[in-house]
Short mmCIF file of C-alpha atoms and ligand atoms in Angstrom, two decimals:
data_model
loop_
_atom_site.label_atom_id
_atom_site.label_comp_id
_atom_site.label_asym_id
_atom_site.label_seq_id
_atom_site.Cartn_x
_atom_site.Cartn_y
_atom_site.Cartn_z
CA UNK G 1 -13.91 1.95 21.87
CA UNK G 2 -11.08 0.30 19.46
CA UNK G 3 -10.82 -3.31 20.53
CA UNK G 4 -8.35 -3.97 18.34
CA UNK G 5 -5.42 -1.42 19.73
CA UNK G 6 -6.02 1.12 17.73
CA UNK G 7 -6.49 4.04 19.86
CA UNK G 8 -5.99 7.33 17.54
CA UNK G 9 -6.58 9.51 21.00
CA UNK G 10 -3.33 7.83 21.89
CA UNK G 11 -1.51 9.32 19.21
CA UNK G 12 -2.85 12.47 18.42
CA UNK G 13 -3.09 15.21 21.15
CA UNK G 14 -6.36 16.80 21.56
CA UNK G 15 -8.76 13.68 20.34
CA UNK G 16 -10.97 13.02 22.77
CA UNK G 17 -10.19 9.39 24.13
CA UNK G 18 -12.46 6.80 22.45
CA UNK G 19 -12.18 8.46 18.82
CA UNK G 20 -13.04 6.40 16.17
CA UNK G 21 -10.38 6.32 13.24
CA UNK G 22 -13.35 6.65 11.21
CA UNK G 23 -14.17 10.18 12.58
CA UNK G 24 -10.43 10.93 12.91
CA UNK G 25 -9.89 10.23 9.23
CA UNK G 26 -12.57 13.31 8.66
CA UNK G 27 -11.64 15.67 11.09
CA UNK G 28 -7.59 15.03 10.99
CA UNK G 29 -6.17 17.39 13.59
CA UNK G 30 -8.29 20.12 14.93
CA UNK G 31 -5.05 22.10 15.84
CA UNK G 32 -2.03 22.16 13.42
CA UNK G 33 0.69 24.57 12.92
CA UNK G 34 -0.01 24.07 9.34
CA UNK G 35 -3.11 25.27 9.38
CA UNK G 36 -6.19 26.72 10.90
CA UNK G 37 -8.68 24.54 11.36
CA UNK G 38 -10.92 26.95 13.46
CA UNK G 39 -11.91 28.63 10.96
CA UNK G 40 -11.69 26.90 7.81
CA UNK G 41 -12.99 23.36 7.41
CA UNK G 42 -11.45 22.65 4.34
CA UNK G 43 -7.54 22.47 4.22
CA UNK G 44 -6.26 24.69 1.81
CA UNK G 45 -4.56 23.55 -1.51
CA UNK G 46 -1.19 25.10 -1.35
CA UNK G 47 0.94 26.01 -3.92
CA UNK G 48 4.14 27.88 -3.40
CA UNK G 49 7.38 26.44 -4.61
CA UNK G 50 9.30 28.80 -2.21
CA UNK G 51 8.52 30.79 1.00
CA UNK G 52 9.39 34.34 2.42
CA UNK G 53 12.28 33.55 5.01
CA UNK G 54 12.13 36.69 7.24
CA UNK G 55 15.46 36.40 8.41
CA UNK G 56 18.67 34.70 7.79
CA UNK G 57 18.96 33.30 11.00
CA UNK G 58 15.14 32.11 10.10
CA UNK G 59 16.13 30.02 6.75
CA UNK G 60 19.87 28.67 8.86
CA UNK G 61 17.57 27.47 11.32
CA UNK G 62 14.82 25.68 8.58
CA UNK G 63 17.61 23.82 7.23
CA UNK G 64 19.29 22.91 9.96
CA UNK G 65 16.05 21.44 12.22
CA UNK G 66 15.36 19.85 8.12
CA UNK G 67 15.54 15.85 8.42
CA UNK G 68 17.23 16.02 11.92
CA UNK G 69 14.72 14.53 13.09
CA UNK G 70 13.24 17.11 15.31
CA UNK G 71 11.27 19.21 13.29
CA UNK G 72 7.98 17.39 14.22
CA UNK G 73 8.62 19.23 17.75
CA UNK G 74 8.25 22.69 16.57
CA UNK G 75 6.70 25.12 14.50
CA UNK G 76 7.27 23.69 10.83
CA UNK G 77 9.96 26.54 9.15
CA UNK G 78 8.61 25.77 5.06
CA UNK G 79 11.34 26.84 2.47
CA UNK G 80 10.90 25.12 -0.35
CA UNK G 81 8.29 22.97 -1.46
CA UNK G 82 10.37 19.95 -2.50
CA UNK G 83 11.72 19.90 1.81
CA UNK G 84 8.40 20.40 3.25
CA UNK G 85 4.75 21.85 2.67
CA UNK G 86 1.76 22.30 4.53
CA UNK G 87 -1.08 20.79 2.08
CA UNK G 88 1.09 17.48 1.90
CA UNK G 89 2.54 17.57 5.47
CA UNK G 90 -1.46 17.13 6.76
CA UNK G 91 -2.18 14.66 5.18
CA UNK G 92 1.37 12.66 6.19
CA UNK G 93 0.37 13.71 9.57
CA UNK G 94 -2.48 11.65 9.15
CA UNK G 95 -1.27 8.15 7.66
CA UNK G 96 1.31 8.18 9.89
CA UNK G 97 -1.22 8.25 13.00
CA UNK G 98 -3.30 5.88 10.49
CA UNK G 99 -1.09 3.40 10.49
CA UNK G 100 0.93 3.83 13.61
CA UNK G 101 4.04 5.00 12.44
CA UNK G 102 6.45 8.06 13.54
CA UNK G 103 6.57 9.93 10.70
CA UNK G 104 5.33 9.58 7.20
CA UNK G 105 7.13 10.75 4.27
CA UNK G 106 4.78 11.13 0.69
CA UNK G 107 6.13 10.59 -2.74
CA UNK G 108 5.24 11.68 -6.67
CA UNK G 109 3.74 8.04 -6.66
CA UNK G 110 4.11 4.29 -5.07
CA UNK G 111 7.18 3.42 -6.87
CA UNK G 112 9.10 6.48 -5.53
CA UNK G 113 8.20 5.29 -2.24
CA UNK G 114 9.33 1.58 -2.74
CA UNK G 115 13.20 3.48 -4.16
CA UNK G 116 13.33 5.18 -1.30
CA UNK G 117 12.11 2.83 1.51
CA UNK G 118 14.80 0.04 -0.37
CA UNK G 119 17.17 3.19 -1.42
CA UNK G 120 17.96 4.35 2.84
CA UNK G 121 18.84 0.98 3.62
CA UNK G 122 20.93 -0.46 1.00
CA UNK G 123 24.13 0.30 0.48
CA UNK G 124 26.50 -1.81 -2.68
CA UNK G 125 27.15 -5.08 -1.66
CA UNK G 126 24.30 -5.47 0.44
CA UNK G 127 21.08 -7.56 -0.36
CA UNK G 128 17.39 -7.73 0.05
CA UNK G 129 15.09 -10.75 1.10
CA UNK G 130 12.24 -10.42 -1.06
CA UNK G 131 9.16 -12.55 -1.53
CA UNK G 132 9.01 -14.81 -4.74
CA UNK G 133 5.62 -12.75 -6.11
CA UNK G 134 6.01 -9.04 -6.35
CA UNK G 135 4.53 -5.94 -8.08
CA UNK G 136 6.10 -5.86 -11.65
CA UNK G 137 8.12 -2.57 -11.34
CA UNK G 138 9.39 -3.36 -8.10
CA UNK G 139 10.51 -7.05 -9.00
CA UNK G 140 11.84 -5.03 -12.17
CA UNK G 141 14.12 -2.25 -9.92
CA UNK G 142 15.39 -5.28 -7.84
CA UNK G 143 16.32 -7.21 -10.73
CA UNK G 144 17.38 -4.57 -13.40
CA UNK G 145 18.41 -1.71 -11.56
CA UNK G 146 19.95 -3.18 -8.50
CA UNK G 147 22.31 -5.33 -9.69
CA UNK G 148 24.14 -2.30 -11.31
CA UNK G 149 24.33 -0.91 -7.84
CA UNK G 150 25.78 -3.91 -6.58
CA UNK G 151 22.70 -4.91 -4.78
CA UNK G 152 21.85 -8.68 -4.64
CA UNK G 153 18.20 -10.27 -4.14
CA UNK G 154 17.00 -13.41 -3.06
CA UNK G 155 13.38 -14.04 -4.08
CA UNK G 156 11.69 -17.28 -1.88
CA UNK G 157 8.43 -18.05 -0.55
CA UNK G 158 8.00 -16.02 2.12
CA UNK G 159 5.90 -17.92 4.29
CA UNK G 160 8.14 -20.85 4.91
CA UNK G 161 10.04 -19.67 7.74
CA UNK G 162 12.57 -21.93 8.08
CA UNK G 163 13.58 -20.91 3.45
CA UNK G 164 13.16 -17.26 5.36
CA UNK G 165 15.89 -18.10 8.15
CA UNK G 166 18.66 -19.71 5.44
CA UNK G 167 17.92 -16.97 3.11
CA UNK G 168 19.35 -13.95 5.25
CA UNK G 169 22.79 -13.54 5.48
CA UNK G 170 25.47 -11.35 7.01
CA UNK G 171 24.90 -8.97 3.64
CA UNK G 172 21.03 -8.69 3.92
CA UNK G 173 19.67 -5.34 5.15
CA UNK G 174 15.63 -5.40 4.11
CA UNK G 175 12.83 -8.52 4.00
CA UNK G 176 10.65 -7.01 1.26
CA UNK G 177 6.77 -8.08 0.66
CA UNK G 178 3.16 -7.41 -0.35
CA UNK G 179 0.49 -8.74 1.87
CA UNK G 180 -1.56 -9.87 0.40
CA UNK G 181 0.36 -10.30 -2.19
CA UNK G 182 -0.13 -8.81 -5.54
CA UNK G 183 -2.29 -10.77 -7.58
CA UNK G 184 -2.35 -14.25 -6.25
CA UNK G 185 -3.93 -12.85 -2.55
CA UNK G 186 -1.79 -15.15 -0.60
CA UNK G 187 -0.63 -13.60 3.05
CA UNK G 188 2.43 -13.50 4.72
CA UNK G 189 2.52 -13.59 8.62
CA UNK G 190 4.10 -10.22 9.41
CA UNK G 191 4.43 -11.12 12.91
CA UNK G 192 6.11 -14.70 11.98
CA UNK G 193 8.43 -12.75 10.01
CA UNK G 194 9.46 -10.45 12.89
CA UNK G 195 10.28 -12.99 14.60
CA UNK G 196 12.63 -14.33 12.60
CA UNK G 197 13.76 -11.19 11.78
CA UNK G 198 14.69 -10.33 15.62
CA UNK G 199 17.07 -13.50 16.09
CA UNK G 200 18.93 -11.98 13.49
CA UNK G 201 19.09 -8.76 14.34
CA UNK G 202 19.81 -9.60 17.97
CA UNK G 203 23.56 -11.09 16.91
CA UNK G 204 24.23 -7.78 15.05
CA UNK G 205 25.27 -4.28 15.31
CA UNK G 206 22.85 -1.75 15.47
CA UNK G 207 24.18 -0.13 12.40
CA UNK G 208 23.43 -3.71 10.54
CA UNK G 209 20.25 -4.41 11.49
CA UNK G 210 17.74 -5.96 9.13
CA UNK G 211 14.59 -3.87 8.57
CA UNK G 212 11.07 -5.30 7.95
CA UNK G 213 9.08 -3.53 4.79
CA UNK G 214 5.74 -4.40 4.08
CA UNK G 215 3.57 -2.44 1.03
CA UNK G 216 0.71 -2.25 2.13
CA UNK G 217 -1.45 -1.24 -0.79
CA UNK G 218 -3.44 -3.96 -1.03
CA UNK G 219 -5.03 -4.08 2.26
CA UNK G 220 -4.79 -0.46 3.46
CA UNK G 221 -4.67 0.79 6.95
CA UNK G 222 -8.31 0.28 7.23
CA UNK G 223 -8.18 -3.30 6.44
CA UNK G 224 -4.45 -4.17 8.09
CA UNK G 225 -1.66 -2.20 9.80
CA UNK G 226 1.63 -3.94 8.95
CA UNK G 227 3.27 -1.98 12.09
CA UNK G 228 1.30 -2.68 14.63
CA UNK G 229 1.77 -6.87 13.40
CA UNK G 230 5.89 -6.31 13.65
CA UNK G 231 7.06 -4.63 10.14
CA UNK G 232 9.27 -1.80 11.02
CA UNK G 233 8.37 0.43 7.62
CA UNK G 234 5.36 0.36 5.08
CA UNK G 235 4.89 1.62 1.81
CA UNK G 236 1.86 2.62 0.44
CA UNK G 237 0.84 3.38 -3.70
CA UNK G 238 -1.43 6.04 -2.70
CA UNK G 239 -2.90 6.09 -6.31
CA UNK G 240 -5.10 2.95 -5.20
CA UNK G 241 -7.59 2.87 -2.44
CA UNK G 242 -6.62 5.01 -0.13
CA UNK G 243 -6.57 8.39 -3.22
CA UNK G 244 -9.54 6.40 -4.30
CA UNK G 245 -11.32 8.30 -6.83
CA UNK G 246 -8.39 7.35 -9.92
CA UNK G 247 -7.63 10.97 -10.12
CA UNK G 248 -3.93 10.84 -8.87
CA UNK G 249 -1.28 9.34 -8.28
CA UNK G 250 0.91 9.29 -5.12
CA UNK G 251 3.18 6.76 -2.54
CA UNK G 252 3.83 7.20 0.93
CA UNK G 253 6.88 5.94 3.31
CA UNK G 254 5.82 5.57 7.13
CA UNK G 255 8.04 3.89 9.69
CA UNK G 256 10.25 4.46 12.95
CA UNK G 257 11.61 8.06 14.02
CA UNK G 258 14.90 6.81 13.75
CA UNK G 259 14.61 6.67 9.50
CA UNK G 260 12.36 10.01 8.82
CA UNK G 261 15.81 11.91 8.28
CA UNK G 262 17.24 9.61 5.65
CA UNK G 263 14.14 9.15 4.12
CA UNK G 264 13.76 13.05 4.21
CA UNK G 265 17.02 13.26 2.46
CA UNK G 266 16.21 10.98 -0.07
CA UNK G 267 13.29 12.70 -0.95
CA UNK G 268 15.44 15.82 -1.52
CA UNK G 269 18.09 14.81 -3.42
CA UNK G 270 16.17 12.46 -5.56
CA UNK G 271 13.34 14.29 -6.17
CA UNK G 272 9.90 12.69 -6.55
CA UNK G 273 7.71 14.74 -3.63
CA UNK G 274 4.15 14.53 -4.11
CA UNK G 275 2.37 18.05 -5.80
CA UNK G 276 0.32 19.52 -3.08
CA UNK G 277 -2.23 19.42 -5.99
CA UNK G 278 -2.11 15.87 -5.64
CA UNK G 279 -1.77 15.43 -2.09
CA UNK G 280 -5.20 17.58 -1.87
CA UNK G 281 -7.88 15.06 -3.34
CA UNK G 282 -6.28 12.66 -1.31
CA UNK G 283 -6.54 14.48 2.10
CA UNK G 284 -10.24 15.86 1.53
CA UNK G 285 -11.87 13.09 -0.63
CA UNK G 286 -9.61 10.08 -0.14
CA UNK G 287 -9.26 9.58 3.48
CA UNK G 288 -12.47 10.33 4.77
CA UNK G 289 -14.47 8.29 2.51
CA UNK G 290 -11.96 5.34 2.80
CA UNK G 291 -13.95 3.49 5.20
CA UNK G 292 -17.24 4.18 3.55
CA UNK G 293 -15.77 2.67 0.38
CA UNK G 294 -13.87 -0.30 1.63
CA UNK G 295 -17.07 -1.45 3.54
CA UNK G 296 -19.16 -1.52 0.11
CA UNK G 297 -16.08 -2.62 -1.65
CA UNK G 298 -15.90 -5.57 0.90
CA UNK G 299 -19.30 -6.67 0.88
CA UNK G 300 -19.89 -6.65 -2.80
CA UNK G 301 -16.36 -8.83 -3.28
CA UNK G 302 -17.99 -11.08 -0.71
CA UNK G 303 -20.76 -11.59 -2.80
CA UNK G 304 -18.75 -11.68 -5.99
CA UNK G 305 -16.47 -14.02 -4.95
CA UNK G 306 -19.23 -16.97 -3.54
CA UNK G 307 -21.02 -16.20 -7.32
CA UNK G 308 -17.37 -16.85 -9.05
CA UNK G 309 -16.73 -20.10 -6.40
CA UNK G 310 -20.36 -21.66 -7.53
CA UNK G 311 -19.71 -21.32 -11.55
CA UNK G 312 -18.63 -24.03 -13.38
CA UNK G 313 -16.11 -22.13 -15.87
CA UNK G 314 -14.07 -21.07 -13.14
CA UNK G 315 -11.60 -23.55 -11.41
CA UNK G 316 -10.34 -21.58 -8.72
CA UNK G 317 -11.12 -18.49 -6.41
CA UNK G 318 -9.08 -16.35 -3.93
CA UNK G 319 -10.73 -13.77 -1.63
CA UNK G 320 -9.28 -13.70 1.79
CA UNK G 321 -13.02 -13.62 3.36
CA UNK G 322 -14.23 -16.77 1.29
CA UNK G 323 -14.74 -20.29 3.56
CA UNK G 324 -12.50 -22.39 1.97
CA UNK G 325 -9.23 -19.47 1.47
CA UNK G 326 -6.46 -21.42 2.39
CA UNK G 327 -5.24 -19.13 5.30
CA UNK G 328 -8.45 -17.98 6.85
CA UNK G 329 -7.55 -17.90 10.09
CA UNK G 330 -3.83 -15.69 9.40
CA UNK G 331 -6.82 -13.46 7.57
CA UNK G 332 -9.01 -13.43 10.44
CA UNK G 333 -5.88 -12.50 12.82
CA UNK G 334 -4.17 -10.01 10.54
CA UNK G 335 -7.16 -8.45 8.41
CA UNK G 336 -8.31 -6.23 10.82
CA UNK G 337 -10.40 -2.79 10.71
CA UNK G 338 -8.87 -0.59 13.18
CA UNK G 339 -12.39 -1.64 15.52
CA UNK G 340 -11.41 -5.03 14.98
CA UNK G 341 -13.82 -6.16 12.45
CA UNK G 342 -12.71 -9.08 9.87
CA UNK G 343 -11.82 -6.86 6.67
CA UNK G 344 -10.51 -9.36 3.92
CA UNK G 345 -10.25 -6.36 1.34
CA UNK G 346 -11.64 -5.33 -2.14
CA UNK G 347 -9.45 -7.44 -4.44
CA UNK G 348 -10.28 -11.23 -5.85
CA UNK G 349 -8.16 -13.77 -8.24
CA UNK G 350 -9.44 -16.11 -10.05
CA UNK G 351 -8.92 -18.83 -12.51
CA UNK G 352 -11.12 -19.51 -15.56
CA UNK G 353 -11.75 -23.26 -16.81
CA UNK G 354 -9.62 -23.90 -19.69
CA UNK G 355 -8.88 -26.81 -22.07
CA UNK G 356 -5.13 -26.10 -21.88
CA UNK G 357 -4.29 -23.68 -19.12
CA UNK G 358 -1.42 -22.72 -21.29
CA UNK G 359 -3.36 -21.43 -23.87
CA UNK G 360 -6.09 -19.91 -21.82
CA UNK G 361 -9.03 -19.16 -24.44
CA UNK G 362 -11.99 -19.10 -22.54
CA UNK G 363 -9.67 -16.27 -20.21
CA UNK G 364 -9.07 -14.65 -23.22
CA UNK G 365 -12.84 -14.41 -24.49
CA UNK G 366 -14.28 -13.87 -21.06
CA UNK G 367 -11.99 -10.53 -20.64
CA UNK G 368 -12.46 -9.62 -24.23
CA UNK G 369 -16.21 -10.15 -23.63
CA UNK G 370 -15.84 -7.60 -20.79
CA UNK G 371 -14.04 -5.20 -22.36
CA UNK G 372 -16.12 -4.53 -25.24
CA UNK G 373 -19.65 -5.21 -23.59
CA UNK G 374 -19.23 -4.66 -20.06
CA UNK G 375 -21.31 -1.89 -18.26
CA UNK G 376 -20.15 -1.86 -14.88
CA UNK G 377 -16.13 -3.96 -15.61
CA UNK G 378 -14.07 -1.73 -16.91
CA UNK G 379 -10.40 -3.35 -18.68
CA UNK G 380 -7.81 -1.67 -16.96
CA UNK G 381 -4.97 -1.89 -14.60
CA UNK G 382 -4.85 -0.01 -11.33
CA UNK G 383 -6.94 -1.08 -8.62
CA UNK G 384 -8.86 0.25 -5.21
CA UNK G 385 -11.31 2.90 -7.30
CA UNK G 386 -15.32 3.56 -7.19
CA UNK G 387 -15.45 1.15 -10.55
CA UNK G 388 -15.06 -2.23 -10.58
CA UNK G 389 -11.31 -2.86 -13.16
CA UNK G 390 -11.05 -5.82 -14.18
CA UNK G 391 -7.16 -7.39 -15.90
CA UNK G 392 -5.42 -10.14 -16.69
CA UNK G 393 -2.14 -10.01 -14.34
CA UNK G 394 0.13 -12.16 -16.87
CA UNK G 395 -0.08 -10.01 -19.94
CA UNK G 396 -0.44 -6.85 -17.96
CA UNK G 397 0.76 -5.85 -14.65
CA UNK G 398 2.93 -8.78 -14.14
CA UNK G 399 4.11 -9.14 -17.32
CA UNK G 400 7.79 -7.47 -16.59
CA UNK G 401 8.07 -10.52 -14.35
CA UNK G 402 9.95 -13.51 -16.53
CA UNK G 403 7.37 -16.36 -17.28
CA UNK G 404 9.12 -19.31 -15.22
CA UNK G 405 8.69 -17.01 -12.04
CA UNK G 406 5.25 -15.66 -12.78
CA UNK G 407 4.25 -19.88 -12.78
CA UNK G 408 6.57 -20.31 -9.74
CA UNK G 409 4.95 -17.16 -8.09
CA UNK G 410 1.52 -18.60 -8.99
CA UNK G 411 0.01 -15.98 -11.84
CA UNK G 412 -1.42 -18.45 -14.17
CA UNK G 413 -2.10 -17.59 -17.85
CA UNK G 414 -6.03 -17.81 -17.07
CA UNK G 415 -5.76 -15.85 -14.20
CA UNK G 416 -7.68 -12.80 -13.91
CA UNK G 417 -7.82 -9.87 -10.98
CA UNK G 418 -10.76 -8.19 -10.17
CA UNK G 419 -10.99 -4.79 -8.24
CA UNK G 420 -14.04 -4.78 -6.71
CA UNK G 421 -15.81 -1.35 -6.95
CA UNK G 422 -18.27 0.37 -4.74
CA UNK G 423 -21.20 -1.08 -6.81
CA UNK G 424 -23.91 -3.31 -5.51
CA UNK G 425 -23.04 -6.89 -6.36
CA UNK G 426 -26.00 -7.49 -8.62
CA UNK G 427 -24.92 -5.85 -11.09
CA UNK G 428 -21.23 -7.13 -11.64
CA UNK G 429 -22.79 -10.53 -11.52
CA UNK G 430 -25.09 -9.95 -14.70
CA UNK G 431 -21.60 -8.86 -16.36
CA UNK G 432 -19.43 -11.53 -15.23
CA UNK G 433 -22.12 -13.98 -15.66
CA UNK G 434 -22.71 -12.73 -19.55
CA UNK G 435 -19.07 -12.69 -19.86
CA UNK G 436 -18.76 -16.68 -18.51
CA UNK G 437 -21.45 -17.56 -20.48
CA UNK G 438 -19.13 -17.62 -23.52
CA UNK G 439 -17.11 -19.75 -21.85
CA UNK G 440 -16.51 -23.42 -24.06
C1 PLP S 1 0.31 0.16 -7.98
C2 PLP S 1 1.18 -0.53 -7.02
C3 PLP S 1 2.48 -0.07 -6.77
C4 PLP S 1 3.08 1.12 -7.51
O1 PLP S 1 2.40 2.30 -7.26
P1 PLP S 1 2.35 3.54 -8.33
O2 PLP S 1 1.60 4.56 -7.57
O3 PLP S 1 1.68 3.04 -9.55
O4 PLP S 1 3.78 3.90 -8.58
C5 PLP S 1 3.23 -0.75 -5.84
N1 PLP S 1 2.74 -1.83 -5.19
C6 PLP S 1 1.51 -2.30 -5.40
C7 PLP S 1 1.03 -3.47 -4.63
C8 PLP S 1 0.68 -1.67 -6.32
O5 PLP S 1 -0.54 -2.16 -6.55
#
């Protein structure tokens, strides 16, 4: 039985009570208007731009029940495949019962998500609350493509609630984050925040209040469920763990009932949905095997991260299950499986010993080392596949992020980010402990 309040029966109709999400995350729904699952085990992997509309009252009807928010209580009416299709309406069926939400709406890839998640709720003149360490492209669409919106950002450290409190004002709509956060691994108390967040939206119309959004890539439903801690929307890059495999790309919006329609609406007008072809590999290979892989993925970091914390060249280690992380027991209360086991994730940071940290050489020859020599590292950004990737988060993913506030946000120079693969730890080790080797 789920000890940890996550009981899928509870969501889904015909589960038999006591489901594991594990065997939920196989099976999906045995009974779906979008397909029959009595007789073929495999969803199929549509592809139809358009559909036969057998009437005229039949098509008035599809557009009208079309982001109203009701058409999750009939018989979906498909019309076109940029509104709604079966191959990627299963599997947002299924991360929205994953994660807890009402509805889930899937994108062309993670950023699409973030636009539209931010894009529904801001208006010009409003403003978003965001945490001081972000993704690069979305700390680049708050601060290059906002402002010609007239959309304002305040960027603060998250985790001090009382900077949280003074930061929101009458214009702010959205408090924005990663947890963990993207690459440094610190966490942000989601249900801290909601607090917060809920003595300001208790002074304010209901057509002002401020909405929660946590992306959730990082952690995953397996690992963490943002909604179920007090976020009111998450956003997922699907191209990470939970497609898995590195074949495609994809980003997901899930949240309350009461925002499917404008996010629905969003996704028509701006474009963006996610190819059935892509939604596919995600629905057969991703989900099923994503608590297969996060397990390995978990216990190899484990052992990854206690070799990296014993070796002299290195001067500092983040992994949310290590002894000495700094908020173990915020990891231990938010890091959940959805049984209630600890699950600190698949991602480490860590900081080589260098001379001068500003001109981080032994960083520089220990990735290089990998790069070129490496059997089972492989240079590259992206995260959450079978392989282990290995980057350096300053020059790569977070370079679009000025240098004063990649120091404030805590990317050093020598920093590097491993993405801990579903290989046995032994043999990352031998690679990481060539590449350190070199290490003056
Ligand atoms: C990769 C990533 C994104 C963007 O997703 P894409 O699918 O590449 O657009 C957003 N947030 C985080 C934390 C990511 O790692």
């Amino acid at each position: 039985m789920a000890k940890h309040g996550t009981d899928i029966s509870k969501r889904i109709r015909n589960i038999p009570a006591g489901t594991s999400v594990e065997s939920f995350l196989i099976h999906g729904r045995h009974f779906t208007e979008k397909w029959d699952f009595r007789h073929h085990i495999i969803p199929p992997q549509s592809s139809s731009v358009t559909y036969r509309l057998d009437k005229t009252e039949r098509g008035a009807r599809g557009f009208q029940e079309y982001a109203s928010g009701n058409a999750h209580k009939s018989k979906p009416i498909y019309i076109y495949d940029r509104l709604d299709e079966p191959t990627r309406g299963m599997l947002e069926d299924e991360l929205a019962a994953f994660e807890g939400g009402d509805f889930c709406v899937a994108f062309s890839t993670g950023m699409s998500a973030i636009a539209a998640a931010l894009g529904v709720m801001l208006n010009a003149g409003d403003e978003v609350v965001a945490h001081k360490t972000l993704y690069g492209c979305t700390y680049s669409l708050l601060t290059n493509w906002y402002p010609r919106l007239n959309i304002g950002h305040t960027f603060l450290d998250i985790r001090d609630l009382n900077a949280l409190r003074a930061a929101i004002t009458d214009k702010t709509r959205a408090v924005y984050f990663e947890s963990p956060v993207n690459p440094t691994l610190e966490l942000i108390d989601i249900a801290a925040v909601r607090k917060v967040v809920d003595e300001v939206n208790a002074k304010r119309e209901p057509t002002r209040q401020v909405y929660i959004i946590v992306d959730n890539t990082f952690a995953t439903p397996f690992c963490q469920r943002p909604l179920e801690l007090g976020a009111h929307v998450v956003v997922h890059s699907l191209t990470k763990n939970i497609g898995g495999f590195g074949t495609d790309m994809g980003g997901a919006v899930i949240g309350p009932r009461e925002l499917e329609g404008q996010v629905l609406l969003y996704r028509k007008d701006f474009g963006a949905a996610l190819a059935p072809k892509s939604a596919w590999p995600i629905l057969v290979y991703g989900l099923p095997t994503l608590p297969l892989r996060l397990r390995q993925q978990m216990h190899t970091a484990y052992e990854v991260a206690r070799y990296l914390q014993g070796h002299p060249k290195v001067s500092r280690v983040v992994y949310p299950g290590l002894d000495n992380y700094p908020q173990l027991a915020l990891a231990k209360q938010q890091m959940r499986t959805p049984d209630g086991e600890f699950a600190p994730g698949n991602m480490i940071y860590f900081e080589t010993a260098e001379v001068d940290a500003n001109q981080p050489e032994n960083n520089i020859k220990v990735v290089d080392w990998i790069a070129q020599h490496a059997y089972t590292l492989t240079l590259a950004v992206s995260l959450g596949q079978l392989r282990t990737l290995i980057e350096n988060p300053g020059a790569m993913t977070h370079a679009a992020v000025p240098e004063e506030q990649r120091l404030e946000g805590g990317i050093a120079p020598n920093g590097i980010r491993l993405s801990i693969g579903v290989e046995p730890a032994a043999d990352i080790i031998r690679d990481l402990d060539a590449a350190l080797a070199l290490a003056k």
